[in-house]
């Protein structure tokens, strides 16, 4: 019975029925999931109360509490660990945008320097999410930051080039993807994207 209820809670979460998901997660003592559901429903106070009930918060709940400080404009007192940022930043940013919590998304984006102290890939993570929502100008801005931090990351060049292709800027797309191929000749996404750019009409 409990497994069925948890499965239903997950379905409610995926369907954005966050209040029902919260109720079901609480019934099953899944406090991190209940707090996250509360947050996405727009209830910061409830999320905080639930997460603070966790006696020994793991990586997920402690990340959530850090995010609450950021979206409430509180001083950043505790930096997340490298793998916390890798695991959760894109998830939170994506779901904030998807659920139209734009101010919270802005808070995460504006705190990129704070997150980057522990994980140099943060600008790339932000660019990857923004690309999915069509914020092209910001994508290029964060790709530039990503390449400034680690020019030899082929994915940063890929995201930049793909966005230029979407914008129809074939010359810029070509230049970005070629830079990526020079860095990592066997990185398949860039090789495939180069073919797509040529198929779109780019002439060398």
PDB file of C-alpha atoms in Angstrom, residues 76-177:
ATOM      1  CA  UNK A  76      25.266  33.031   1.989  1.00  0.00           C
ATOM      2  CA  UNK A  77      26.611  31.273   5.046  1.00  0.00           C
ATOM      3  CA  UNK A  78      27.258  27.737   3.844  1.00  0.00           C
ATOM      4  CA  UNK A  79      28.563  26.862   0.401  1.00  0.00           C
ATOM      5  CA  UNK A  80      27.196  23.744  -1.286  1.00  0.00           C
ATOM      6  CA  UNK A  81      29.481  20.853  -2.051  1.00  0.00           C
ATOM      7  CA  UNK A  82      30.721  20.207  -5.597  1.00  0.00           C
ATOM      8  CA  UNK A  83      28.388  17.269  -6.212  1.00  0.00           C
ATOM      9  CA  UNK A  84      25.385  19.051  -4.677  1.00  0.00           C
ATOM     10  CA  UNK A  85      25.714  21.780  -7.269  1.00  0.00           C
ATOM     11  CA  UNK A  86      26.197  19.244 -10.031  1.00  0.00           C
ATOM     12  CA  UNK A  87      23.161  17.221  -8.950  1.00  0.00           C
ATOM     13  CA  UNK A  88      20.666  19.924  -8.031  1.00  0.00           C
ATOM     14  CA  UNK A  89      21.343  23.331  -9.576  1.00  0.00           C
ATOM     15  CA  UNK A  90      19.920  22.557 -13.004  1.00  0.00           C
ATOM     16  CA  UNK A  91      16.944  20.713 -11.493  1.00  0.00           C
ATOM     17  CA  UNK A  92      15.952  23.665  -9.305  1.00  0.00           C
ATOM     18  CA  UNK A  93      16.560  26.293 -11.983  1.00  0.00           C
ATOM     19  CA  UNK A  94      14.589  24.295 -14.543  1.00  0.00           C
ATOM     20  CA  UNK A  95      11.635  23.695 -12.220  1.00  0.00           C
ATOM     21  CA  UNK A  96      11.571  27.313 -11.030  1.00  0.00           C
ATOM     22  CA  UNK A  97      11.339  28.499 -14.631  1.00  0.00           C
ATOM     23  CA  UNK A  98       8.843  25.804 -15.560  1.00  0.00           C
ATOM     24  CA  UNK A  99       6.586  26.791 -12.655  1.00  0.00           C
ATOM     25  CA  UNK A 100       7.020  30.523 -13.318  1.00  0.00           C
ATOM     26  CA  UNK A 101       8.940  31.292 -10.141  1.00  0.00           C
ATOM     27  CA  UNK A 102      10.978  33.738 -12.149  1.00  0.00           C
ATOM     28  CA  UNK A 103      12.263  35.784  -9.208  1.00  0.00           C
ATOM     29  CA  UNK A 104      13.668  32.615  -7.636  1.00  0.00           C
ATOM     30  CA  UNK A 105      15.281  31.604 -10.905  1.00  0.00           C
ATOM     31  CA  UNK A 106      16.850  35.066 -11.129  1.00  0.00           C
ATOM     32  CA  UNK A 107      18.171  34.655  -7.591  1.00  0.00           C
ATOM     33  CA  UNK A 108      19.953  31.441  -8.537  1.00  0.00           C
ATOM     34  CA  UNK A 109      21.339  32.951 -11.743  1.00  0.00           C
ATOM     35  CA  UNK A 110      22.534  36.084  -9.953  1.00  0.00           C
ATOM     36  CA  UNK A 111      24.296  33.919  -7.361  1.00  0.00           C
ATOM     37  CA  UNK A 112      26.363  32.127 -10.000  1.00  0.00           C
ATOM     38  CA  UNK A 113      29.660  33.394  -8.573  1.00  0.00           C
ATOM     39  CA  UNK A 114      28.786  31.911  -5.182  1.00  0.00           C
ATOM     40  CA  UNK A 115      28.068  28.510  -6.728  1.00  0.00           C
ATOM     41  CA  UNK A 116      31.076  28.690  -9.044  1.00  0.00           C
ATOM     42  CA  UNK A 117      33.456  28.822  -6.076  1.00  0.00           C
ATOM     43  CA  UNK A 118      32.778  25.125  -5.497  1.00  0.00           C
ATOM     44  CA  UNK A 119      32.004  23.999  -9.054  1.00  0.00           C
ATOM     45  CA  UNK A 120      33.521  25.688 -12.096  1.00  0.00           C
ATOM     46  CA  UNK A 121      30.874  24.215 -14.403  1.00  0.00           C
ATOM     47  CA  UNK A 122      28.054  26.339 -12.957  1.00  0.00           C
ATOM     48  CA  UNK A 123      27.927  28.913 -15.816  1.00  0.00           C
ATOM     49  CA  UNK A 124      27.626  26.018 -18.272  1.00  0.00           C
ATOM     50  CA  UNK A 125      24.853  24.428 -16.188  1.00  0.00           C
ATOM     51  CA  UNK A 126      22.964  27.731 -16.207  1.00  0.00           C
ATOM     52  CA  UNK A 127      23.468  28.154 -19.958  1.00  0.00           C
ATOM     53  CA  UNK A 128      22.153  24.641 -20.568  1.00  0.00           C
ATOM     54  CA  UNK A 129      18.911  25.344 -18.696  1.00  0.00           C
ATOM     55  CA  UNK A 130      18.443  28.779 -20.241  1.00  0.00           C
ATOM     56  CA  UNK A 131      18.879  27.296 -23.713  1.00  0.00           C
ATOM     57  CA  UNK A 132      15.899  25.002 -23.102  1.00  0.00           C
ATOM     58  CA  UNK A 133      13.724  28.046 -22.365  1.00  0.00           C
ATOM     59  CA  UNK A 134      14.939  30.177 -25.265  1.00  0.00           C
ATOM     60  CA  UNK A 135      16.812  32.853 -23.308  1.00  0.00           C
ATOM     61  CA  UNK A 136      19.372  33.063 -26.083  1.00  0.00           C
ATOM     62  CA  UNK A 137      21.139  36.272 -25.106  1.00  0.00           C
ATOM     63  CA  UNK A 138      21.739  34.957 -21.597  1.00  0.00           C
ATOM     64  CA  UNK A 139      22.866  31.608 -23.029  1.00  0.00           C
ATOM     65  CA  UNK A 140      25.661  33.348 -24.923  1.00  0.00           C
ATOM     66  CA  UNK A 141      26.560  35.397 -21.844  1.00  0.00           C
ATOM     67  CA  UNK A 142      26.920  32.305 -19.657  1.00  0.00           C
ATOM     68  CA  UNK A 143      28.691  30.320 -22.364  1.00  0.00           C
ATOM     69  CA  UNK A 144      31.232  33.147 -22.539  1.00  0.00           C
ATOM     70  CA  UNK A 145      31.686  32.899 -18.773  1.00  0.00           C
ATOM     71  CA  UNK A 146      31.989  29.114 -18.985  1.00  0.00           C
ATOM     72  CA  UNK A 147      34.649  29.363 -21.686  1.00  0.00           C
ATOM     73  CA  UNK A 148      36.512  32.004 -19.733  1.00  0.00           C
ATOM     74  CA  UNK A 149      36.697  29.636 -16.757  1.00  0.00           C
ATOM     75  CA  UNK A 150      37.441  26.500 -18.771  1.00  0.00           C
ATOM     76  CA  UNK A 151      37.946  27.113 -22.482  1.00  0.00           C
ATOM     77  CA  UNK A 152      38.701  23.442 -23.033  1.00  0.00           C
ATOM     78  CA  UNK A 153      35.175  22.249 -22.189  1.00  0.00           C
ATOM     79  CA  UNK A 154      33.687  21.207 -25.556  1.00  0.00           C
ATOM     80  CA  UNK A 155      30.132  21.268 -24.228  1.00  0.00           C
ATOM     81  CA  UNK A 156      30.273  25.014 -23.558  1.00  0.00           C
ATOM     82  CA  UNK A 157      31.151  25.545 -27.227  1.00  0.00           C
ATOM     83  CA  UNK A 158      28.373  23.162 -28.243  1.00  0.00           C
ATOM     84  CA  UNK A 159      25.678  25.008 -26.275  1.00  0.00           C
ATOM     85  CA  UNK A 160      26.858  28.337 -27.686  1.00  0.00           C
ATOM     86  CA  UNK A 161      26.965  27.046 -31.269  1.00  0.00           C
ATOM     87  CA  UNK A 162      23.592  25.289 -31.012  1.00  0.00           C
ATOM     88  CA  UNK A 163      21.986  28.507 -29.793  1.00  0.00           C
ATOM     89  CA  UNK A 164      23.491  30.489 -32.664  1.00  0.00           C
ATOM     90  CA  UNK A 165      22.098  27.878 -35.055  1.00  0.00           C
ATOM     91  CA  UNK A 166      18.633  28.231 -33.519  1.00  0.00           C
ATOM     92  CA  UNK A 167      18.941  31.988 -34.032  1.00  0.00           C
ATOM     93  CA  UNK A 168      19.903  31.444 -37.674  1.00  0.00           C
ATOM     94  CA  UNK A 169      23.368  32.966 -37.135  1.00  0.00           C
ATOM     95  CA  UNK A 170      25.247  30.401 -39.172  1.00  0.00           C
ATOM     96  CA  UNK A 171      28.636  32.112 -39.229  1.00  0.00           C
ATOM     97  CA  UNK A 172      28.719  32.469 -35.436  1.00  0.00           C
ATOM     98  CA  UNK A 173      27.447  28.906 -35.032  1.00  0.00           C
ATOM     99  CA  UNK A 174      30.159  27.591 -37.334  1.00  0.00           C
ATOM    100  CA  UNK A 175      32.928  29.462 -35.556  1.00  0.00           C
ATOM    101  CA  UNK A 176      31.767  28.297 -32.117  1.00  0.00           C
ATOM    102  CA  UNK A 177      31.449  24.656 -33.104  1.00  0.00           C
TER     103      UNK A 177
END
